[in-house]
Amino acid sequence: MTKLISHEIDIVKSETSKINAVDFDNLTFGRTFTDHMFICDYENGAWQTPRIIPYQPMTMDPSARVFHYGQAVFEGMKAYKDADGKVWMFRPEDNFNRINKSSARLAMPEFPKEYFFKGLTTLLQMDSDWVKPGKGNSLYVRPFIIATDPAISASPSNNYRFMIICSPAKAYYTDKIKVLVAEKFSRSANGGVGFAKAAGNYAAQFYPTSLAQKRGFQQIIWTDADTHEKLEEAGTMNVFFRINDKLVTAPVSDRILDGVTRKSIIQLAQDNGIEVEVRPITVTELKNAAKAGSLKEIFGTGTAAVISPISAFEHAEELFELPNIDNSYADTLKDTMLNIQHNLTEDKHGWRYGV
Ligand SMILES: *Cc1c(COP(=O)(O)O)cnc(C)c1O
């Protein structure tokens, strides 16, 4: 059981706002942060009184375990503002459940739901000017937990810090990307931490991805570690393949992250009468479909870009380019998602969460 010390949040408001110095038309993703941040420390077996304070650097002992053993998990979600100035989130309960699933795998304590939602909504209310209206504009919200014990013995920490920081993001229309299908490196393995949003999963991807980038590919399509045959994820996104008029995506597992965007896209595709097959899909099937002309689209899904279309893939030195098509599933489904997120359309699944 997680003991709660207090239901209140201690708040220290920033005396000034940095917002006027920010050029909202020229934002680099993840570089600008709002005026406040949420902090809650875990000490003596309990989460302590949560705080919201001005966004600022913090000091930490160099021996803090997060620096040595990577005991850290995070989440990524977004807040949107509609034309009436109301702020919304999208399925935040799924992110809350997932951070605790990730924490459990990293031997970290569960974070209380009450604190998560109270912290999130209070912070977003305080920094609501930072959420700009307009389709595609959003405030990226980053909850994370780090191990803070000042001790370098290799065991789980006794102390942790949960935080939420927020960064404004503009509507971005990504160019189509080219991807390399992994033949040597792996992102995850059976029994591993691939399903968790563990910080170290990202660190381990940087090197193989940089090799792919040197060869002109922006991302890697990860395959299963045993055979490198099953197509699993694209970079840090889930991945969908359109074969003729059907969408295929791999089932979630130990190795594949259970994306909120992935499951929302599956639902929206089905709502639109598109057949979705959730099943393993192999490199061989993909290449055969590309050769036969039945492979119409590939796209990644994730909170940051919603949908990232992929224009080409390479495997075993064979490059396959996808045709440009009108009314792509990627464009249609992305638009449907954005309309729900920005309160521009009916939300029949109850996914919007008013802040
Ligand atoms: C975060 C993440 C995703 C996407 O998840 P969403 O909930 O849709 O943002 C997919 N794959 C990996 C590896 C991720 O870390």
Short mmCIF file of C-alpha atoms and ligand atoms in Angstrom, two decimals:
data_model
loop_
_atom_site.label_atom_id
_atom_site.label_comp_id
_atom_site.label_asym_id
_atom_site.label_seq_id
_atom_site.Cartn_x
_atom_site.Cartn_y
_atom_site.Cartn_z
CA MET A 1 0.00 0.00 0.00
CA THR A 2 1.16 3.46 -0.78
CA LYS A 3 0.79 5.75 2.19
CA LEU A 4 -0.33 9.28 1.49
CA ILE A 5 0.98 11.98 3.79
CA SER A 6 -1.24 14.81 2.61
CA HIS A 7 -3.85 15.57 -0.02
CA GLU A 8 -2.71 19.10 -0.51
CA ILE A 9 -0.03 20.38 -2.85
CA ASP A 10 2.40 22.97 -1.50
CA ILE A 11 2.55 25.68 -4.14
CA VAL A 12 5.21 28.32 -4.69
CA LYS A 13 4.24 30.50 -7.64
CA SER A 14 6.78 32.01 -9.96
CA GLU A 15 6.88 35.80 -9.52
CA THR A 16 7.40 36.40 -13.21
CA SER A 17 6.55 34.46 -16.34
CA LYS A 18 9.03 33.58 -19.08
CA ILE A 19 6.23 33.28 -21.62
CA ASN A 20 6.71 36.64 -23.35
CA ALA A 21 10.28 35.73 -24.28
CA VAL A 22 9.13 32.60 -26.12
CA ASP A 23 8.66 32.58 -29.90
CA PHE A 24 5.81 30.11 -30.23
CA ASP A 25 6.19 30.01 -34.02
CA ASN A 26 9.75 28.77 -33.82
CA LEU A 27 9.85 26.13 -31.13
CA THR A 28 12.42 23.38 -31.14
CA PHE A 29 10.77 20.32 -29.62
CA GLY A 30 11.61 19.84 -25.95
CA ARG A 31 13.86 22.85 -25.43
CA THR A 32 11.49 25.35 -23.80
CA PHE A 33 9.78 24.73 -20.49
CA THR A 34 6.85 26.37 -18.74
CA ASP A 35 7.00 28.44 -15.53
CA HIS A 36 6.34 25.63 -13.04
CA MET A 37 7.12 22.01 -12.29
CA PHE A 38 5.61 19.34 -10.06
CA ILE A 39 7.75 17.40 -7.56
CA CYS A 40 6.96 14.60 -5.16
CA ASP A 41 9.65 12.75 -3.21
CA TYR A 42 9.48 9.19 -1.94
CA GLU A 43 11.18 8.86 1.46
CA ASN A 44 10.84 6.47 4.41
CA GLY A 45 8.55 4.23 2.37
CA ALA A 46 6.01 6.93 1.50
CA TRP A 47 5.34 9.62 -1.09
CA GLN A 48 5.73 12.95 0.71
CA THR A 49 3.72 16.15 0.30
CA PRO A 50 3.71 17.07 -3.40
CA ARG A 51 4.95 20.49 -4.44
CA ILE A 52 4.64 22.80 -7.42
CA ILE A 53 7.50 25.28 -7.65
CA PRO A 54 9.02 27.54 -10.32
CA TYR A 55 10.79 25.54 -13.04
CA GLN A 56 14.47 25.49 -12.09
CA PRO A 57 17.60 23.35 -11.97
CA MET A 58 17.97 21.09 -8.98
CA THR A 59 20.92 19.72 -7.06
CA MET A 60 21.48 16.04 -6.47
CA ASP A 61 24.21 13.95 -4.92
CA PRO A 62 26.62 12.61 -7.58
CA SER A 63 26.10 9.13 -6.17
CA ALA A 64 22.33 9.24 -6.82
CA ARG A 65 21.51 5.84 -8.27
CA VAL A 66 19.80 7.16 -11.36
CA PHE A 67 23.20 8.33 -12.63
CA HIS A 68 24.82 4.92 -12.21
CA TYR A 69 22.18 2.28 -12.83
CA GLY A 70 19.59 4.08 -14.91
CA GLN A 71 16.72 3.41 -12.55
CA ALA A 72 14.36 5.83 -14.28
CA VAL A 73 11.01 5.71 -16.07
CA PHE A 74 8.99 8.34 -17.88
CA GLU A 75 5.79 9.14 -19.74
CA GLY A 76 4.88 11.38 -22.65
CA MET A 77 1.47 12.97 -23.01
CA LYS A 78 -0.03 16.18 -24.37
CA ALA A 79 -2.47 18.93 -23.39
CA TYR A 80 -4.55 20.75 -26.04
CA LYS A 81 -6.58 23.96 -25.96
CA ASP A 82 -9.88 24.26 -27.82
CA ALA A 83 -11.36 27.39 -29.44
CA ASP A 84 -13.11 28.30 -26.17
CA GLY A 85 -9.83 28.23 -24.26
CA LYS A 86 -10.56 24.99 -22.42
CA VAL A 87 -7.62 22.64 -21.85
CA TRP A 88 -7.92 18.92 -22.58
CA MET A 89 -5.77 15.84 -22.22
CA PHE A 90 -6.07 12.59 -24.16
CA ARG A 91 -6.56 9.29 -22.26
CA PRO A 92 -4.25 10.32 -19.37
CA GLU A 93 -5.37 7.38 -17.27
CA ASP A 94 -3.54 5.10 -19.70
CA ASN A 95 -0.32 7.02 -19.11
CA PHE A 96 -0.86 6.85 -15.37
CA ASN A 97 -1.35 3.07 -15.50
CA ARG A 98 1.65 2.64 -17.77
CA ILE A 99 4.10 4.62 -15.62
CA ASN A 100 3.25 2.32 -12.72
CA LYS A 101 3.71 -0.74 -14.92
CA SER A 102 7.09 0.62 -16.01
CA SER A 103 8.01 1.41 -12.38
CA ALA A 104 7.12 -2.10 -11.21
CA ARG A 105 9.50 -3.58 -13.81
CA LEU A 106 12.30 -1.28 -12.60
CA ALA A 107 11.62 -2.14 -8.91
CA MET A 108 10.29 1.34 -8.23
CA PRO A 109 7.30 2.21 -6.02
CA GLU A 110 3.86 2.80 -7.47
CA PHE A 111 2.81 6.45 -7.68
CA PRO A 112 -0.65 7.28 -6.22
CA LYS A 113 -3.37 8.09 -8.72
CA GLU A 114 -4.69 10.98 -6.67
CA TYR A 115 -1.31 12.70 -6.67
CA PHE A 116 -0.80 12.07 -10.36
CA PHE A 117 -4.08 13.66 -11.41
CA LYS A 118 -4.08 16.45 -8.83
CA GLY A 119 -0.49 17.32 -9.74
CA LEU A 120 -1.16 17.19 -13.46
CA THR A 121 -4.35 19.27 -13.43
CA THR A 122 -3.04 21.88 -10.95
CA LEU A 123 0.18 22.31 -12.94
CA LEU A 124 -1.73 22.62 -16.23
CA GLN A 125 -4.14 25.14 -14.72
CA MET A 126 -1.23 27.24 -13.44
CA ASP A 127 0.61 27.10 -16.78
CA SER A 128 -2.47 27.12 -19.03
CA ASP A 129 -1.28 30.20 -20.99
CA TRP A 130 1.44 27.93 -22.36
CA VAL A 131 -1.11 25.70 -24.09
CA LYS A 132 -1.77 27.44 -27.41
CA PRO A 133 -5.01 26.87 -29.31
CA GLY A 134 -4.92 25.73 -32.94
CA LYS A 135 -4.97 22.27 -34.39
CA GLY A 136 -1.69 20.51 -33.82
CA ASN A 137 -0.39 22.95 -31.21
CA SER A 138 0.01 21.36 -27.82
CA LEU A 139 1.85 21.32 -24.54
CA TYR A 140 4.01 18.22 -24.21
CA VAL A 141 3.80 16.86 -20.66
CA ARG A 142 6.65 14.77 -19.30
CA PRO A 143 6.13 12.91 -16.02
CA PHE A 144 9.20 10.95 -14.86
CA ILE A 145 10.62 9.16 -11.82
CA ILE A 146 14.28 8.87 -10.86
CA ALA A 147 16.16 6.98 -8.14
CA THR A 148 17.73 9.52 -5.80
CA ASP A 149 19.50 7.45 -3.10
CA PRO A 150 23.02 8.81 -2.59
CA ALA A 151 24.63 5.36 -2.65
CA ILE A 152 26.29 3.49 -5.49
CA SER A 153 25.55 -0.03 -4.29
CA ALA A 154 23.84 -1.94 -7.08
CA SER A 155 20.38 -2.41 -5.61
CA PRO A 156 17.08 -0.58 -5.89
CA SER A 157 16.99 2.86 -4.37
CA ASN A 158 15.06 3.63 -1.19
CA ASN A 159 14.34 7.17 -2.31
CA TYR A 160 12.79 8.47 -5.51
CA ARG A 161 11.63 11.70 -7.08
CA PHE A 162 8.52 11.95 -9.26
CA MET A 163 8.32 15.08 -11.40
CA ILE A 164 6.24 16.62 -14.17
CA ILE A 165 7.71 19.19 -16.54
CA CYS A 166 5.95 20.70 -19.57
CA SER A 167 7.21 21.93 -22.92
CA PRO A 168 5.20 23.78 -25.60
CA ALA A 169 5.14 22.07 -29.01
CA LYS A 170 3.90 23.47 -32.28
CA ALA A 171 1.96 21.69 -34.96
CA TYR A 172 4.54 19.90 -36.95
CA TYR A 173 4.17 18.34 -40.31
CA THR A 174 6.97 15.86 -40.52
CA ASP A 175 8.52 14.97 -43.82
CA LYS A 176 8.14 11.33 -44.68
CA ILE A 177 10.96 9.29 -43.27
CA LYS A 178 13.09 6.46 -44.62
CA VAL A 179 13.75 3.54 -42.31
CA LEU A 180 16.24 0.71 -42.07
CA VAL A 181 14.99 -2.71 -40.95
CA ALA A 182 17.20 -3.97 -38.08
CA GLU A 183 19.29 -7.02 -38.95
CA LYS A 184 21.84 -6.93 -36.14
CA PHE A 185 20.86 -4.63 -33.28
CA SER A 186 17.82 -5.14 -31.04
CA ARG A 187 15.71 -2.77 -29.01
CA SER A 188 14.28 -5.35 -26.65
CA ALA A 189 14.07 -9.05 -25.88
CA ASN A 190 11.73 -11.55 -24.27
CA GLY A 191 11.71 -11.04 -20.52
CA GLY A 192 13.33 -7.64 -20.93
CA VAL A 193 12.12 -4.07 -20.47
CA GLY A 194 10.89 -3.29 -23.98
CA PHE A 195 7.29 -2.85 -22.80
CA ALA A 196 8.35 -0.33 -20.14
CA LYS A 197 9.07 3.35 -20.78
CA ALA A 198 12.48 2.94 -19.20
CA ALA A 199 15.00 5.72 -19.84
CA GLY A 200 17.71 3.20 -20.75
CA ASN A 201 15.70 1.84 -23.68
CA TYR A 202 16.25 5.15 -25.40
CA ALA A 203 19.97 5.37 -24.60
CA ALA A 204 20.45 1.92 -26.14
CA GLN A 205 18.78 2.99 -29.39
CA PHE A 206 20.91 6.06 -30.00
CA TYR A 207 23.97 4.26 -31.37
CA PRO A 208 22.26 1.95 -33.91
CA THR A 209 20.03 4.85 -34.95
CA SER A 210 23.05 7.12 -35.50
CA LEU A 211 24.58 4.46 -37.78
CA ALA A 212 21.34 4.34 -39.76
CA GLN A 213 21.28 8.14 -39.97
CA LYS A 214 24.79 8.21 -41.43
CA ARG A 215 23.40 6.09 -44.24
CA GLY A 216 20.48 8.45 -44.85
CA PHE A 217 17.77 6.70 -42.86
CA GLN A 218 15.98 8.62 -40.11
CA GLN A 219 14.83 5.65 -38.07
CA ILE A 220 15.11 1.92 -37.56
CA ILE A 221 12.31 -0.60 -37.74
CA TRP A 222 13.11 -2.91 -34.86
CA THR A 223 12.76 -6.64 -35.33
CA ASP A 224 12.63 -9.44 -32.76
CA ALA A 225 15.99 -10.17 -31.14
CA ASP A 226 15.92 -13.93 -31.89
CA THR A 227 15.33 -14.02 -35.63
CA HIS A 228 15.23 -10.39 -36.83
CA GLU A 229 12.23 -11.50 -38.88
CA LYS A 230 9.26 -10.05 -36.98
CA LEU A 231 8.62 -6.34 -37.44
CA GLU A 232 8.01 -4.75 -34.07
CA GLU A 233 8.40 -0.98 -33.70
CA ALA A 234 9.66 2.00 -35.72
CA GLY A 235 12.15 4.00 -33.67
CA THR A 236 10.22 5.02 -30.56
CA MET A 237 6.86 4.52 -32.23
CA ASN A 238 4.56 1.60 -32.80
CA VAL A 239 4.32 0.63 -36.46
CA PHE A 240 1.46 -0.09 -38.86
CA PHE A 241 1.55 -1.59 -42.35
CA ARG A 242 -1.22 -1.12 -44.89
CA ILE A 243 -1.47 -4.11 -47.20
CA ASN A 244 -4.11 -3.43 -49.83
CA ASP A 245 -6.90 -1.98 -47.68
CA LYS A 246 -6.05 -3.78 -44.46
CA LEU A 247 -3.92 -2.45 -41.59
CA VAL A 248 -1.54 -4.84 -39.86
CA THR A 249 0.29 -4.18 -36.59
CA ALA A 250 2.13 -6.48 -34.21
CA PRO A 251 0.52 -7.52 -30.92
CA VAL A 252 1.99 -5.88 -27.81
CA SER A 253 4.27 -8.09 -25.75
CA ASP A 254 7.28 -7.99 -23.43
CA ARG A 255 9.14 -6.48 -26.35
CA ILE A 256 6.61 -4.02 -27.71
CA LEU A 257 5.36 -0.93 -25.94
CA ASP A 258 1.59 -0.66 -25.49
CA GLY A 259 1.15 2.75 -27.12
CA VAL A 260 -1.88 4.89 -26.37
CA THR A 261 -1.77 6.20 -29.95
CA ARG A 262 -1.50 2.64 -31.31
CA LYS A 263 -4.64 1.44 -29.59
CA SER A 264 -6.53 4.64 -30.44
CA ILE A 265 -5.59 4.28 -34.13
CA ILE A 266 -6.74 0.65 -34.13
CA GLN A 267 -10.10 1.77 -32.73
CA LEU A 268 -10.49 4.72 -35.12
CA ALA A 269 -9.57 2.60 -38.13
CA GLN A 270 -12.22 0.05 -37.14
CA ASP A 271 -14.74 2.88 -36.60
CA ASN A 272 -13.98 3.95 -40.20
CA GLY A 273 -14.62 0.44 -41.51
CA ILE A 274 -10.94 -0.35 -42.03
CA GLU A 275 -10.04 -3.92 -41.24
CA VAL A 276 -7.19 -4.18 -38.69
CA GLU A 277 -5.20 -7.36 -38.10
CA VAL A 278 -3.22 -7.47 -34.87
CA ARG A 279 -0.75 -10.25 -35.59
CA PRO A 280 2.96 -10.83 -36.11
CA ILE A 281 4.18 -9.58 -39.48
CA THR A 282 7.51 -10.64 -40.95
CA VAL A 283 10.15 -8.97 -43.06
CA THR A 284 9.54 -11.59 -45.77
CA GLU A 285 5.83 -10.78 -45.90
CA LEU A 286 6.61 -7.06 -46.07
CA LYS A 287 9.13 -7.43 -48.90
CA ASN A 288 6.79 -9.72 -50.84
CA ALA A 289 3.95 -7.24 -50.43
CA ALA A 290 6.23 -4.41 -51.59
CA LYS A 291 7.28 -6.42 -54.65
CA ALA A 292 3.67 -7.36 -55.44
CA GLY A 293 2.54 -3.75 -55.12
CA SER A 294 0.11 -4.55 -52.31
CA LEU A 295 2.10 -2.63 -49.68
CA LYS A 296 0.43 0.79 -49.72
CA GLU A 297 1.61 2.52 -46.55
CA ILE A 298 3.82 2.21 -43.50
CA PHE A 299 3.49 4.60 -40.58
CA GLY A 300 4.62 4.99 -37.01
CA THR A 301 2.31 6.07 -34.17
CA GLY A 302 3.17 7.91 -30.96
CA THR A 303 2.11 10.89 -28.86
CA ALA A 304 4.68 13.34 -30.26
CA ALA A 305 3.76 13.21 -33.97
CA VAL A 306 0.51 11.14 -33.74
CA ILE A 307 1.34 9.52 -37.10
CA SER A 308 4.65 9.59 -38.99
CA PRO A 309 4.38 8.31 -42.55
CA ILE A 310 7.30 6.25 -43.86
CA SER A 311 8.22 6.56 -47.52
CA ALA A 312 10.83 3.81 -47.94
CA PHE A 313 12.54 0.95 -46.14
CA GLU A 314 15.72 -0.98 -46.68
CA HIS A 315 16.53 -4.54 -45.70
CA ALA A 316 19.53 -6.65 -46.74
CA GLU A 317 20.69 -3.89 -49.10
CA GLU A 318 17.37 -3.89 -50.93
CA LEU A 319 15.57 -0.55 -50.94
CA PHE A 320 11.81 -0.39 -51.34
CA GLU A 321 10.06 2.91 -52.06
CA LEU A 322 6.38 3.28 -51.33
CA PRO A 323 4.08 4.98 -53.80
CA ASN A 324 2.57 8.38 -52.99
CA ILE A 325 -1.15 7.91 -52.56
CA ASP A 326 -4.11 10.21 -52.16
CA ASN A 327 -6.38 9.89 -49.13
CA SER A 328 -3.83 7.84 -47.24
CA TYR A 329 -4.92 6.11 -44.06
CA ALA A 330 -2.08 7.99 -42.32
CA ASP A 331 -3.54 11.41 -43.21
CA THR A 332 -7.15 10.46 -42.54
CA LEU A 333 -6.49 8.79 -39.20
CA LYS A 334 -4.16 11.54 -38.03
CA ASP A 335 -6.80 14.15 -38.81
CA THR A 336 -9.46 12.18 -36.95
CA MET A 337 -7.18 11.91 -33.90
CA LEU A 338 -6.32 15.62 -33.93
CA ASN A 339 -10.01 16.55 -34.19
CA ILE A 340 -10.78 14.48 -31.11
CA GLN A 341 -7.78 15.79 -29.19
CA HIS A 342 -8.64 19.43 -29.97
CA ASN A 343 -12.35 19.06 -29.18
CA LEU A 344 -13.36 19.64 -32.80
CA THR A 345 -15.46 16.52 -33.10
CA GLU A 346 -17.55 14.12 -31.10
CA ASP A 347 -15.59 11.97 -28.65
CA LYS A 348 -17.62 8.81 -28.73
CA HIS A 349 -15.08 6.71 -26.81
CA GLY A 350 -14.75 9.20 -23.94
CA TRP A 351 -11.04 9.77 -24.50
CA ARG A 352 -10.91 13.51 -23.77
CA TYR A 353 -10.16 14.57 -20.22
CA GLY A 354 -11.03 18.14 -19.24
CA VAL A 355 -8.39 19.87 -17.13
C1 LIG B 1 6.27 5.98 -25.99
C2 LIG B 1 6.52 4.92 -26.98
C3 LIG B 1 5.60 4.59 -27.99
C4 LIG B 1 4.34 5.37 -28.23
O1 LIG B 1 3.46 5.36 -27.17
P1 LIG B 1 2.28 6.43 -27.10
O2 LIG B 1 1.56 6.07 -25.84
O3 LIG B 1 1.45 6.23 -28.32
O4 LIG B 1 2.92 7.77 -27.08
C5 LIG B 1 5.89 3.52 -28.82
N1 LIG B 1 7.03 2.81 -28.69
C6 LIG B 1 7.94 3.10 -27.75
C7 LIG B 1 9.16 2.29 -27.65
C8 LIG B 1 7.72 4.17 -26.86
O5 LIG B 1 8.64 4.45 -25.94
#
